[in-house]
Short mmCIF file of C-alpha atoms in Angstrom, two decimals:
data_model
loop_
_atom_site.label_atom_id
_atom_site.label_comp_id
_atom_site.label_asym_id
_atom_site.label_seq_id
_atom_site.Cartn_x
_atom_site.Cartn_y
_atom_site.Cartn_z
CA MET A 1 -42.28 46.42 59.42
CA SER A 2 -44.41 45.12 56.68
CA GLY A 3 -44.01 48.41 54.77
CA CYS A 4 -40.26 48.28 55.10
CA GLY A 5 -40.25 44.66 53.97
CA SER A 6 -42.34 45.52 50.91
CA ARG A 7 -40.05 48.40 50.11
CA LEU A 8 -36.93 46.20 50.40
CA VAL A 9 -38.44 43.57 48.13
CA TRP A 10 -39.37 46.28 45.62
CA LEU A 11 -35.80 47.69 45.70
CA LEU A 12 -34.34 44.20 45.31
CA VAL A 13 -36.53 43.52 42.28
CA LEU A 14 -35.61 46.86 40.79
CA SER A 15 -31.89 46.21 41.40
CA LEU A 16 -32.09 42.82 39.75
CA ALA A 17 -33.87 44.40 36.80
CA TRP A 18 -30.95 46.80 36.33
CA LEU A 19 -28.22 44.34 37.18
CA GLY A 20 -29.73 41.44 35.27
CA PRO A 21 -28.47 42.54 31.85
CA ALA A 22 -25.08 43.33 33.36
CA LEU A 23 -24.80 40.00 35.18
CA GLY A 24 -26.18 37.95 32.33
CA GLY A 25 -24.83 40.13 29.56
CA GLU A 26 -21.60 38.19 29.17
CA ASP A 27 -23.45 34.98 28.43
CA LYS A 28 -25.78 36.73 26.05
CA ASP A 29 -22.93 38.53 24.30
CA GLU A 30 -21.08 35.23 23.90
CA GLU A 31 -24.17 33.67 22.37
CA VAL A 32 -24.51 36.61 20.01
CA ILE A 33 -20.83 36.42 19.08
CA GLU A 34 -21.05 32.67 18.48
CA GLU A 35 -24.13 33.16 16.30
CA GLU A 36 -22.42 35.97 14.37
CA GLU A 37 -19.32 33.81 13.88
CA LYS A 38 -21.50 30.95 12.66
CA GLU A 39 -23.29 33.24 10.20
CA LYS A 40 -19.95 34.66 9.08
CA LYS A 41 -18.58 31.17 8.41
CA GLU A 42 -21.72 30.22 6.52
CA ASP A 43 -21.38 33.37 4.43
CA GLU A 44 -17.72 32.53 3.73
CA VAL A 45 -18.63 29.01 2.60
CA LEU A 46 -21.42 30.28 0.39
CA SER A 47 -19.12 32.90 -1.14
CA ASP A 48 -16.91 32.14 -4.16
CA GLU A 49 -14.05 34.04 -2.55
CA ILE A 50 -10.82 32.00 -2.61
CA LYS A 51 -8.74 32.09 0.56
CA GLU A 52 -5.19 30.77 0.87
CA GLU A 53 -3.22 28.90 3.51
CA ASP A 54 0.56 28.82 2.95
CA ASN A 55 -0.01 29.68 -0.75
CA VAL A 56 -2.41 26.73 -1.11
CA LEU A 57 -5.91 27.66 -2.33
CA VAL A 58 -8.63 26.56 0.10
CA LEU A 59 -11.41 25.21 -2.11
CA HIS A 60 -15.03 24.20 -1.60
CA GLU A 61 -18.06 23.63 -3.79
CA HIS A 62 -18.88 27.35 -4.02
CA ASN A 63 -15.45 28.58 -5.19
CA PHE A 64 -14.21 25.54 -7.09
CA ALA A 65 -15.52 26.71 -10.48
CA ARG A 66 -13.94 30.13 -9.98
CA ALA A 67 -10.58 28.54 -9.15
CA LEU A 68 -10.71 26.46 -12.34
CA SER A 69 -11.54 29.53 -14.43
CA GLU A 70 -8.73 31.63 -12.92
CA HIS A 71 -5.89 29.10 -13.03
CA GLN A 72 -4.69 27.35 -16.17
CA LEU A 73 -3.09 24.51 -14.21
CA LEU A 74 -4.53 23.60 -10.82
CA LEU A 75 -3.34 20.60 -8.81
CA VAL A 76 -5.92 19.80 -6.12
CA GLU A 77 -5.34 17.63 -3.07
CA PHE A 78 -8.49 15.94 -1.76
CA TYR A 79 -7.76 15.14 1.88
CA ALA A 80 -9.27 14.11 5.20
CA PRO A 81 -8.22 16.02 8.33
CA TRP A 82 -7.74 12.77 10.29
CA CYS A 83 -5.64 11.02 7.59
CA GLY A 84 -2.04 10.45 8.67
CA HIS A 85 -0.74 10.40 5.08
CA CYS A 86 -2.44 13.76 4.42
CA GLN A 87 -0.87 15.26 7.52
CA GLN A 88 2.51 13.98 6.41
CA LEU A 89 2.08 15.45 2.91
CA ALA A 90 0.85 18.88 4.10
CA PRO A 91 4.26 20.58 4.69
CA ALA A 92 5.67 19.35 1.35
CA PHE A 93 2.50 20.40 -0.48
CA ALA A 94 2.70 23.90 1.03
CA GLN A 95 6.40 24.18 0.22
CA ALA A 96 5.74 23.18 -3.40
CA ALA A 97 2.93 25.75 -3.62
CA THR A 98 5.29 28.46 -2.36
CA GLU A 99 8.08 27.52 -4.78
CA LEU A 100 5.75 27.52 -7.78
CA ARG A 101 4.31 30.88 -6.79
CA ASN A 102 7.74 32.43 -6.26
CA GLU A 103 8.74 31.31 -9.75
CA SER A 104 5.66 33.02 -11.24
CA CYS A 105 4.63 29.65 -12.63
CA PRO A 106 1.07 29.46 -14.05
CA ALA A 107 0.51 26.33 -11.98
CA ARG A 108 -1.18 26.62 -8.58
CA LEU A 109 -1.99 24.15 -5.82
CA GLY A 110 -5.30 23.85 -3.99
CA LYS A 111 -6.87 21.60 -1.38
CA VAL A 112 -10.36 20.29 -0.62
CA ASP A 113 -11.48 18.76 2.66
CA ALA A 114 -13.26 15.82 1.06
CA THR A 115 -14.97 14.85 4.33
CA ALA A 116 -16.74 18.23 4.44
CA GLN A 117 -17.12 18.86 0.70
CA THR A 118 -18.89 15.59 -0.07
CA ALA A 119 -20.40 16.85 -3.34
CA LEU A 120 -16.91 17.49 -4.78
CA ALA A 121 -15.61 14.19 -3.41
CA THR A 122 -18.46 12.34 -5.12
CA GLU A 123 -18.09 14.26 -8.38
CA PHE A 124 -14.40 13.36 -8.70
CA GLY A 125 -14.66 9.81 -7.39
CA ILE A 126 -12.52 10.28 -4.28
CA THR A 127 -12.22 6.94 -2.47
CA SER A 128 -8.89 7.30 -0.63
CA TYR A 129 -6.78 10.02 0.90
CA PRO A 130 -4.84 11.91 -0.16
CA THR A 131 -5.88 11.94 -3.83
CA LEU A 132 -4.26 14.52 -6.12
CA LYS A 133 -5.82 15.56 -9.44
CA LEU A 134 -4.64 18.08 -12.04
CA PHE A 135 -7.21 20.34 -13.73
CA ARG A 136 -6.05 21.97 -16.97
CA ASP A 137 -7.64 24.96 -18.75
CA GLY A 138 -10.75 24.85 -16.57
CA ASN A 139 -11.67 21.33 -17.71
CA ARG A 140 -13.74 19.87 -14.91
CA THR A 141 -14.74 16.59 -16.51
CA HIS A 142 -11.34 15.01 -17.26
CA PRO A 143 -8.82 15.78 -14.50
CA LEU A 144 -5.44 14.05 -14.73
CA ALA A 145 -4.33 11.79 -11.87
CA TYR A 146 -1.09 12.89 -10.22
CA THR A 147 1.70 10.39 -10.88
CA GLY A 148 4.75 12.09 -9.36
CA ARG A 149 6.62 11.69 -6.10
CA MET A 150 4.89 12.79 -2.90
CA ASP A 151 7.53 15.32 -1.86
CA SER A 152 7.95 19.03 -2.58
CA GLN A 153 10.54 18.67 -5.34
CA GLY A 154 8.60 15.87 -6.99
CA ILE A 155 5.44 17.99 -7.04
CA VAL A 156 7.29 21.08 -8.32
CA ARG A 157 9.00 19.18 -11.16
CA TRP A 158 5.79 17.41 -12.15
CA MET A 159 3.94 20.73 -12.37
CA GLN A 160 6.77 22.55 -14.16
CA ARG A 161 6.90 19.81 -16.79
CA ARG A 162 3.20 20.35 -17.46
CA ALA A 163 3.36 24.14 -17.33
CA GLY A 164 5.99 24.41 -20.07
CA PRO A 165 7.10 22.28 -23.01
CA SER A 166 8.00 18.79 -21.80
CA ALA A 167 10.97 18.67 -24.20
CA THR A 168 13.32 21.43 -25.42
CA LEU A 169 13.41 22.05 -29.18
CA LEU A 170 17.01 21.66 -30.44
CA GLN A 171 17.59 23.33 -33.80
CA ASP A 172 21.31 23.09 -34.64
CA THR A 173 24.43 21.02 -33.91
CA ASP A 174 25.91 23.48 -31.41
CA THR A 175 22.70 23.61 -29.39
CA ILE A 176 22.32 19.84 -29.35
CA ALA A 177 25.98 19.34 -28.32
CA ALA A 178 25.59 21.79 -25.43
CA PHE A 179 22.34 20.08 -24.41
CA ILE A 180 24.01 16.64 -24.31
CA ASN A 181 26.91 17.98 -22.23
CA SER A 182 24.63 19.82 -19.79
CA LYS A 183 23.65 16.73 -17.76
CA ASP A 184 24.96 13.28 -16.92
CA LEU A 185 21.96 11.88 -18.77
CA VAL A 186 19.63 13.38 -21.37
CA VAL A 187 17.00 11.98 -23.74
CA ILE A 188 16.57 13.34 -27.28
CA GLY A 189 13.79 12.35 -29.63
CA PHE A 190 14.63 12.66 -33.34
CA PHE A 191 11.38 12.94 -35.31
CA LYS A 192 10.85 13.98 -38.91
CA ASP A 193 7.39 15.30 -37.98
CA LEU A 194 7.01 16.85 -34.54
CA ARG A 195 3.24 16.85 -34.97
CA GLY A 196 3.11 13.15 -35.77
CA GLU A 197 1.85 10.40 -33.44
CA ALA A 198 5.32 9.16 -32.47
CA ALA A 199 6.48 12.64 -31.44
CA GLN A 200 3.28 13.23 -29.45
CA ALA A 201 3.82 9.94 -27.61
CA PHE A 202 7.38 11.07 -26.86
CA PHE A 203 6.07 14.33 -25.35
CA GLU A 204 3.73 12.29 -23.13
CA VAL A 205 6.64 10.25 -21.81
CA ALA A 206 8.68 13.41 -21.23
CA ALA A 207 5.83 14.92 -19.22
CA GLU A 208 5.76 11.92 -16.89
CA MET A 209 9.48 11.26 -16.42
CA VAL A 210 10.25 14.49 -14.59
CA ASP A 211 13.60 13.32 -13.22
CA MET A 212 15.09 13.19 -16.73
CA THR A 213 15.83 16.02 -19.16
CA PHE A 214 14.23 15.71 -22.61
CA GLY A 215 14.99 17.38 -25.92
CA VAL A 216 13.55 16.99 -29.40
CA ALA A 217 14.94 17.55 -32.90
CA GLU A 218 13.55 17.38 -36.45
CA ALA A 219 16.25 19.06 -38.61
CA ALA A 220 17.71 16.73 -41.26
CA GLU A 221 21.27 17.84 -40.45
CA LEU A 222 20.82 16.66 -36.85
CA PHE A 223 19.65 13.23 -38.01
CA GLN A 224 22.74 13.03 -40.22
CA ALA A 225 25.11 14.27 -37.48
CA HIS A 226 24.05 11.39 -35.23
CA GLY A 227 23.96 8.70 -37.92
CA LEU A 228 20.17 8.39 -37.95
CA SER A 229 17.86 7.91 -40.90
CA ALA A 230 14.50 7.25 -39.18
CA ASP A 231 12.61 8.38 -36.09
CA THR A 232 14.67 7.38 -33.05
CA VAL A 233 14.82 8.11 -29.34
CA CYS A 234 18.42 8.42 -28.10
CA LEU A 235 19.65 8.22 -24.51
CA PHE A 236 22.97 10.06 -24.00
CA LYS A 237 24.98 9.24 -20.85
CA LYS A 238 28.32 10.20 -19.37
CA PHE A 239 28.78 6.68 -17.99
CA ASP A 240 28.76 3.08 -19.29
CA GLU A 241 27.76 3.04 -22.97
CA LYS A 242 27.63 6.71 -23.99
CA GLN A 243 24.63 6.44 -26.34
CA THR A 244 21.74 4.00 -26.56
CA ASN A 245 19.27 4.20 -29.46
CA PHE A 246 15.63 3.11 -29.41
CA PRO A 247 14.35 3.17 -33.01
CA VAL A 248 10.62 3.82 -33.47
CA ASP A 249 8.92 0.81 -35.02
CA PRO A 250 7.36 2.03 -38.31
CA GLU A 251 4.52 -0.47 -37.96
CA ARG A 252 3.63 -0.18 -34.26
CA GLY A 253 4.78 3.37 -33.65
CA LEU A 254 6.13 4.46 -30.27
CA ASP A 255 4.75 2.61 -27.26
CA THR A 256 4.82 4.99 -24.26
CA ALA A 257 4.92 2.21 -21.63
CA GLU A 258 7.74 0.38 -23.39
CA LEU A 259 9.79 3.54 -23.91
CA THR A 260 9.31 4.48 -20.25
CA ARG A 261 10.55 1.04 -19.17
CA LEU A 262 13.57 1.16 -21.48
CA LEU A 263 14.57 4.62 -20.31
CA HIS A 264 14.28 3.56 -16.67
CA VAL A 265 16.40 0.47 -17.26
CA HIS A 266 19.11 2.11 -19.35
CA SER A 267 19.34 5.25 -17.22
CA LEU A 268 20.76 3.15 -14.38
CA GLN A 269 24.45 2.39 -14.19
CA LEU A 270 25.32 -1.15 -15.26
CA VAL A 271 26.45 -1.80 -11.68
CA MET A 272 24.84 0.30 -8.93
CA GLU A 273 26.21 0.89 -5.46
CA PHE A 274 23.56 0.68 -2.75
CA THR A 275 23.57 4.06 -0.97
CA ASN A 276 21.04 6.39 0.60
CA GLU A 277 20.99 8.39 -2.67
CA THR A 278 20.55 5.38 -5.00
CA SER A 279 18.23 3.15 -2.96
CA ASN A 280 15.04 4.71 -4.33
CA LYS A 281 16.23 4.28 -7.94
CA ILE A 282 17.21 0.68 -7.27
CA PHE A 283 13.87 -0.33 -5.78
CA SER A 284 11.75 1.63 -8.29
CA ALA A 285 13.60 0.32 -11.36
CA LYS A 286 11.09 -2.52 -11.89
CA ILE A 287 13.85 -4.90 -12.90
CA PRO A 288 12.67 -8.41 -11.92
CA HIS A 289 15.91 -9.69 -10.36
CA HIS A 290 18.69 -8.09 -8.33
CA MET A 291 22.17 -9.65 -8.14
CA LEU A 292 23.96 -8.44 -5.03
CA LEU A 293 27.66 -8.46 -4.22
CA PHE A 294 28.18 -7.94 -0.50
CA LEU A 295 31.68 -6.71 0.29
CA ASN A 296 33.68 -4.69 2.77
CA LYS A 297 34.90 -1.59 0.93
CA SER A 298 37.77 -1.15 3.35
CA SER A 299 39.31 -4.35 1.97
CA SER A 300 41.24 -3.85 -1.29
CA GLU A 301 41.06 -7.59 -1.93
CA GLN A 302 37.26 -7.55 -1.78
CA LEU A 303 37.05 -4.38 -3.88
CA SER A 304 38.87 -6.18 -6.71
CA LEU A 305 35.91 -8.61 -7.00
CA GLN A 306 33.91 -5.83 -8.66
CA ASP A 307 35.73 -6.28 -12.01
CA ASP A 308 34.34 -9.76 -12.71
CA PHE A 309 30.99 -8.70 -11.23
CA ARG A 310 30.78 -5.86 -13.77
CA ALA A 311 31.84 -8.15 -16.62
CA ALA A 312 29.02 -10.56 -15.76
CA ALA A 313 26.45 -7.75 -15.76
CA THR A 314 26.71 -6.86 -19.45
CA GLY A 315 24.56 -9.74 -20.67
CA PHE A 316 21.65 -9.24 -18.25
CA ARG A 317 20.68 -5.56 -18.54
CA GLY A 318 16.94 -5.16 -18.04
CA GLU A 319 16.54 -8.65 -16.60
CA VAL A 320 18.95 -8.49 -13.65
CA LEU A 321 20.15 -5.37 -11.83
CA PHE A 322 23.68 -5.71 -10.42
CA VAL A 323 24.21 -3.98 -7.06
CA VAL A 324 27.27 -3.65 -4.82
CA VAL A 325 26.45 -3.54 -1.09
CA ASP A 326 29.03 -2.23 1.39
CA VAL A 327 28.44 -4.20 4.59
CA THR A 328 30.15 -1.50 6.67
CA GLY A 329 28.24 1.38 5.06
CA HIS A 330 24.62 1.96 4.08
CA GLY A 331 24.26 -1.75 3.32
CA ALA A 332 24.65 -2.70 6.98
CA ASP A 333 20.94 -1.99 7.49
CA VAL A 334 19.82 -4.65 5.00
CA LEU A 335 21.96 -7.49 6.35
CA PRO A 336 19.25 -8.80 8.75
CA PHE A 337 16.89 -9.17 5.76
CA PHE A 338 19.33 -11.76 4.40
CA GLY A 339 20.13 -13.33 7.76
CA MET A 340 23.71 -12.12 7.42
CA THR A 341 26.35 -10.20 9.34
CA ALA A 342 29.27 -8.13 8.06
CA ALA A 343 31.54 -11.13 8.71
CA ASP A 344 29.79 -13.04 5.89
CA ALA A 345 31.27 -10.71 3.22
CA PRO A 346 32.27 -11.22 0.52
CA THR A 347 29.26 -13.16 -0.69
CA LEU A 348 26.66 -13.15 -3.46
CA ARG A 349 22.86 -13.27 -3.39
CA LEU A 350 20.25 -13.10 -6.14
CA VAL A 351 16.79 -11.76 -5.22
CA LYS A 352 13.60 -12.34 -7.19
CA MET A 353 11.78 -9.05 -6.58
CA GLU A 354 8.28 -10.42 -7.24
CA ASN A 355 8.26 -12.48 -4.04
CA ASN A 356 11.57 -11.59 -2.31
CA ARG A 357 12.89 -15.11 -2.84
CA LYS A 358 16.66 -15.24 -2.29
CA TYR A 359 19.13 -17.53 -4.03
CA GLN A 360 22.75 -18.27 -3.21
CA MET A 361 25.55 -20.38 -4.64
CA GLU A 362 26.44 -23.60 -2.84
CA GLN A 363 29.93 -22.10 -2.61
CA ASP A 364 30.63 -18.49 -3.56
CA ASN A 365 32.57 -18.20 -6.81
CA PHE A 366 33.23 -14.62 -7.92
CA SER A 367 34.45 -15.27 -11.46
CA ASP A 368 32.62 -13.71 -14.40
CA SER A 369 31.64 -17.09 -15.86
CA ALA A 370 30.49 -18.58 -12.55
CA ILE A 371 28.25 -15.60 -11.84
CA ARG A 372 26.70 -15.80 -15.32
CA THR A 373 26.12 -19.55 -15.00
CA PHE A 374 24.50 -19.17 -11.57
CA ILE A 375 22.16 -16.38 -12.70
CA GLN A 376 21.07 -18.28 -15.78
CA ALA A 377 20.36 -21.37 -13.69
CA VAL A 378 18.13 -19.31 -11.37
CA LEU A 379 16.31 -17.74 -14.34
CA ASP A 380 15.76 -21.21 -15.79
CA GLY A 381 14.21 -22.44 -12.52
CA LYS A 382 17.04 -24.88 -11.75
CA VAL A 383 17.98 -23.44 -8.34
CA LYS A 384 15.85 -23.65 -5.21
CA PRO A 385 15.48 -20.51 -3.08
CA HIS A 386 17.50 -20.15 0.10
CA LEU A 387 14.99 -19.82 2.93
CA LEU A 388 15.79 -18.18 6.24
CA SER A 389 14.88 -19.97 9.46
CA ALA A 390 15.58 -19.13 13.07
CA GLU A 391 16.12 -21.91 15.58
CA PRO A 392 12.95 -22.88 17.48
CA PRO A 393 12.90 -21.74 21.13
CA GLU A 394 13.09 -24.64 23.60
CA ASP A 395 9.66 -23.82 24.98
CA TRP A 396 8.05 -23.02 21.61
CA ASP A 397 5.13 -25.42 22.13
CA THR A 398 4.58 -24.95 25.88
CA ARG A 399 3.32 -21.35 25.68
CA PRO A 400 -0.32 -20.52 24.85
CA VAL A 401 0.94 -18.86 21.63
CA LYS A 402 3.07 -21.44 19.80
CA VAL A 403 6.25 -19.94 18.32
CA LEU A 404 6.87 -21.19 14.77
CA VAL A 405 10.03 -20.90 12.68
CA GLY A 406 10.75 -21.86 9.09
CA LYS A 407 11.95 -25.33 10.10
CA THR A 408 8.83 -26.20 12.14
CA PHE A 409 6.12 -24.44 10.19
CA GLU A 410 5.10 -27.31 7.89
CA GLN A 411 4.63 -29.91 10.62
CA VAL A 412 2.46 -27.57 12.73
CA ALA A 413 0.44 -25.57 10.19
CA PHE A 414 -0.44 -28.57 8.02
CA ASP A 415 -1.16 -31.03 10.84
CA GLU A 416 -4.39 -32.63 9.57
CA THR A 417 -5.75 -33.01 13.13
CA LYS A 418 -5.46 -29.32 14.06
CA ASN A 419 -7.02 -25.99 13.08
CA VAL A 420 -4.06 -23.62 13.17
CA PHE A 421 -4.38 -19.83 13.30
CA VAL A 422 -1.05 -18.09 12.59
CA LYS A 423 0.02 -14.47 12.97
CA PHE A 424 2.90 -13.50 10.68
CA TYR A 425 4.53 -10.40 12.15
CA ALA A 426 7.58 -8.16 12.28
CA PRO A 427 9.04 -7.18 15.67
CA TRP A 428 9.26 -3.51 14.65
CA CYS A 429 5.69 -3.27 13.30
CA PRO A 430 3.45 -0.98 15.45
CA HIS A 431 0.25 -2.67 14.19
CA CYS A 432 1.65 -6.04 15.31
CA GLN A 433 2.53 -4.61 18.71
CA ALA A 434 -0.96 -3.14 19.05
CA MET A 435 -2.65 -6.53 18.54
CA ALA A 436 -0.15 -8.58 20.61
CA ALA A 437 -2.28 -8.53 23.78
CA ALA A 438 -5.39 -9.65 21.89
CA TRP A 439 -3.46 -12.54 20.33
CA GLU A 440 -2.19 -13.65 23.76
CA GLU A 441 -5.72 -13.46 25.19
CA LEU A 442 -7.05 -15.51 22.29
CA ALA A 443 -4.39 -18.16 22.91
CA GLU A 444 -5.27 -18.29 26.62
CA ARG A 445 -8.93 -18.81 25.69
CA TYR A 446 -8.14 -21.81 23.47
CA LYS A 447 -5.09 -23.29 25.21
CA ASP A 448 -7.06 -26.33 26.40
CA ARG A 449 -8.64 -27.06 23.01
CA GLU A 450 -6.83 -29.99 21.41
CA ASP A 451 -8.10 -29.14 17.93
CA ILE A 452 -7.12 -25.44 17.85
CA VAL A 453 -3.59 -23.98 17.80
CA ILE A 454 -2.85 -20.26 18.09
CA ALA A 455 0.65 -19.53 16.74
CA GLU A 456 2.91 -16.76 15.49
CA MET A 457 5.98 -16.47 13.28
CA ASP A 458 8.52 -13.66 12.93
CA SER A 459 8.53 -13.26 9.16
CA THR A 460 11.66 -11.10 9.18
CA ALA A 461 13.69 -14.09 10.41
CA ASN A 462 11.79 -16.94 8.75
CA GLU A 463 10.73 -17.61 5.16
CA LEU A 464 8.41 -20.18 3.58
CA GLU A 465 8.67 -21.61 0.09
CA ASN A 466 5.02 -21.36 -0.92
CA ILE A 467 3.73 -18.52 1.25
CA THR A 468 4.79 -14.92 0.65
CA ILE A 469 4.01 -12.31 3.28
CA HIS A 470 3.47 -8.83 1.81
CA GLY A 471 2.56 -6.86 4.96
CA TYR A 472 2.38 -7.06 8.73
CA PRO A 473 0.53 -8.41 10.50
CA THR A 474 -0.85 -11.07 8.15
CA LEU A 475 -3.18 -13.70 9.63
CA HIS A 476 -3.69 -17.10 8.00
CA TYR A 477 -5.94 -19.96 9.13
CA PHE A 478 -5.00 -23.55 8.24
CA PRO A 479 -8.04 -25.81 8.73
CA ALA A 480 -7.74 -29.43 9.82
CA GLY A 481 -8.02 -32.15 7.21
CA PRO A 482 -6.28 -33.01 3.97
CA GLY A 483 -5.56 -30.63 1.12
CA ARG A 484 -3.15 -28.08 2.68
CA LYS A 485 -5.83 -25.38 2.69
CA MET A 486 -5.16 -21.80 3.80
CA VAL A 487 -7.62 -18.96 4.52
CA GLU A 488 -6.49 -15.35 4.98
CA TYR A 489 -8.24 -13.53 7.83
CA LYS A 490 -9.12 -9.95 6.86
CA SER A 491 -11.64 -8.81 9.44
CA THR A 492 -11.46 -6.84 12.71
CA ARG A 493 -8.49 -7.73 14.88
CA ASP A 494 -10.07 -8.26 18.31
CA VAL A 495 -10.55 -11.32 20.51
CA GLU A 496 -14.31 -11.65 20.07
CA THR A 497 -14.18 -11.51 16.27
CA PHE A 498 -11.24 -13.94 16.24
CA SER A 499 -13.31 -16.32 18.38
CA LYS A 500 -16.33 -16.10 16.09
CA PHE A 501 -14.03 -16.89 13.16
CA LEU A 502 -12.59 -19.97 14.89
CA GLU A 503 -15.91 -21.26 16.22
CA ASN A 504 -17.42 -20.92 12.74
CA GLY A 505 -14.70 -23.08 11.13
CA GLY A 506 -12.60 -20.37 9.54
CA THR A 507 -15.35 -18.05 8.34
CA LEU A 508 -17.29 -15.26 9.99
CA PRO A 509 -21.05 -15.75 10.44
CA GLU A 510 -23.13 -13.38 8.33
CA GLU A 511 -24.19 -10.31 10.26
CA PRO A 512 -27.65 -8.74 9.80
CA PRO A 513 -27.56 -5.54 7.73
CA VAL A 514 -26.74 -2.40 9.69
CA THR A 515 -29.70 -0.06 10.11
CA LYS A 516 -28.62 3.52 9.44
CA THR A 517 -29.37 6.03 12.17
CA PRO A 518 -30.42 9.63 11.50
CA GLY A 519 -26.99 10.76 12.67
CA ASN A 520 -25.21 8.52 10.17
CA SER A 521 -27.12 8.74 6.92
CA THR A 522 -24.10 8.53 4.62
CA ASP A 523 -22.04 5.60 3.50
CA LYS A 524 -18.85 7.34 4.66
CA GLU A 525 -16.33 5.33 6.62
CA ASP A 526 -16.03 6.14 10.31
CA PRO A 527 -12.78 8.10 10.59
CA SER A 528 -12.10 6.57 14.00
CA ALA A 529 -11.97 3.11 12.47
CA PRO A 530 -8.63 1.89 11.08
CA ARG A 531 -8.51 2.11 7.31
CA THR A 532 -7.36 -0.88 5.32
CA ASP A 533 -4.31 0.89 3.91
CA GLU A 534 -3.21 2.21 7.31
CA SER A 535 -3.81 -0.81 9.56
CA ARG A 536 -0.99 -2.90 8.18
CA ASP A 537 2.67 -2.20 7.43
CA GLU A 538 3.40 -3.07 3.81
CA LEU A 539 6.76 -4.50 2.77
#
């Protein structure tokens, strides 16, 4: 028996010796494959080979120099994989890359994962995502910041304008006439020396303003044909005044910022209609005041009010933008911002764009002269803003979180016996919704404290004369005592940090310096933490 047992053990050992590699081979093979894949990836990173994803060059520190040497114009997006804005841009960026490649344009698009390629991120000063930089002729030291729109057509136009001449050379009267008639709006620079400083400044403006078509002329006969004797930039339009001239100051030359502003202002119609197509132009015009005529376009009587409205507009170009808003069309969406309904039309409002202050006549008068007089009075500071205020709920002061409205804000926030912590929010704001539970918990914690009030105000329905809210949520602390003081809270939005802030009298106690761990030896921001520009909805 003992011999048989020894023989069986020997056979079992021998079997395991044969079967061992077969039974354990899968694990070993997987380890080998993983190691080979790792080595392969390391080799790829160390190589200067340039791979592409959707016609976008995938760049890293080992192939970046090669990409610059091979492409005359290279627009590079520095991104973070976890960044929502980067994810949103990705399809448009890829589409733009494809369009440029299909057109055989010398411009190419590339991307760098700045969280992985930290050396490149440091070299080019990347502090936010996405950041787009243009590299021209292999120049690595002075990339140009991208200034165009963040959509595919905006990127394509911006790159095309830099790939070719920014303005078309017009050499005779027939060519210039055809150029003027080719678009609703064109810009032509008349310069006696196309290599002079004024002309070069004009080319810079043309390169930036990609939504306009630019031409340039230097022939004497073309100056004469358009009644010009000195360097002048002319805006030709098929609406309103057909031609607007901007003479170049012989002393100061051509100021690029001023010319850009003038072209923006004068490229708009004297009276704009607020539509889905025009809204971006209206809000990006950088005109300090907007005069709005709210009307129902289905009413012929209300439509007739546009004549006097247009007549009033002529004296305020550049200072006040006149806009017609159809309360039954695209304009219906903005009515809540003014505390209005469609039944309030026709009516007039003037908005100061700097702080969204709204002004209205005591009684609407739609005559040309009355509109002019009202606007001038607002510009001269003689009219007080019209402030929205909801009605206070009956139980506004019985809840742990006190509900403030425009009418009650002053008496609560500036009560000298109370420390008042106020959340200014918008009902639709996801960041406000995310912190709602914490705000309620904070209020429960302090509901029995006589000296502390936790409150909130819907800033879409209530406005304050001396406090402007630029994003949601905004948190302000109003300490007890005289002086109408206000402190903006900008730290972490959780109950414990809120409590520390309140217990410390409206400031946070200084924390000891954080000791870096071996696993976190960089100064990089934790991608799981909310970034400043993504944790609040801007207006």
